[in-house]
């Protein structure tokens, strides 16, 4: 089937915001008296903000009522935004802009499908907003990945069928979401962890749309 659209996850695909999420979560963990390692942080990739907090609290064997948890998440986000607002377009991951331009030249529709409620702020900081015809982010979905809602909404708004779309994802939950929605799926990262994807690349450096198509 002909591919007519591409849907990109944000963190880990377009830019590495995981390092800023990590710094902000780590600060909360330290305030609560436990250590949160970079390895622990891997479990938060692609996961929604409140679910990330639950995983973090589980790591530290802590439990709090809902109101306190909302306050923690709000404070973490304030800290995260401080980092995000200092980001520059130099932080866009290698090859991403060339790949987006290749898609534009080939009239392939482009959407963002991210769990982040800060996706618009990040796209604007990176001066990338104009590449994306459609942006579906954490403010527009009610079900988190591996539910396919975020990608299904993106495909619907792009007016393409899931089978005509490639999802680019770095997180296992995101790959599962793409599979659940019956999309073609390309993993960004290690073939070991992303073995369920149709094809895996380490990044977009020197990769063209035709290179991807040949592998699907
Ligand atoms: P926010 P993605 C995800 O982005 C991150 O990978 C994940 O670590 C984060 O918890 C989630 O966004 C929510 O982010 O707190 O900004 O709403 O990979 O789906 O682009
Ligand atoms: Mg991601």
XYZ file of C-alpha atoms and ligand atoms in Angstrom, residues 9-13 45-46 145 169-171, ligand 2:
12
model
C 6.561 10.901 18.398
C 8.405 13.859 19.986
C 10.630 12.874 22.898
C 13.326 10.480 21.689
C 12.455 10.911 17.998
C 9.807 7.144 28.284
C 6.572 7.621 26.351
C 0.051 4.702 24.735
C 8.577 5.898 17.880
C 11.371 5.401 20.414
C 9.374 3.837 23.273
Mg 9.089 9.125 22.821
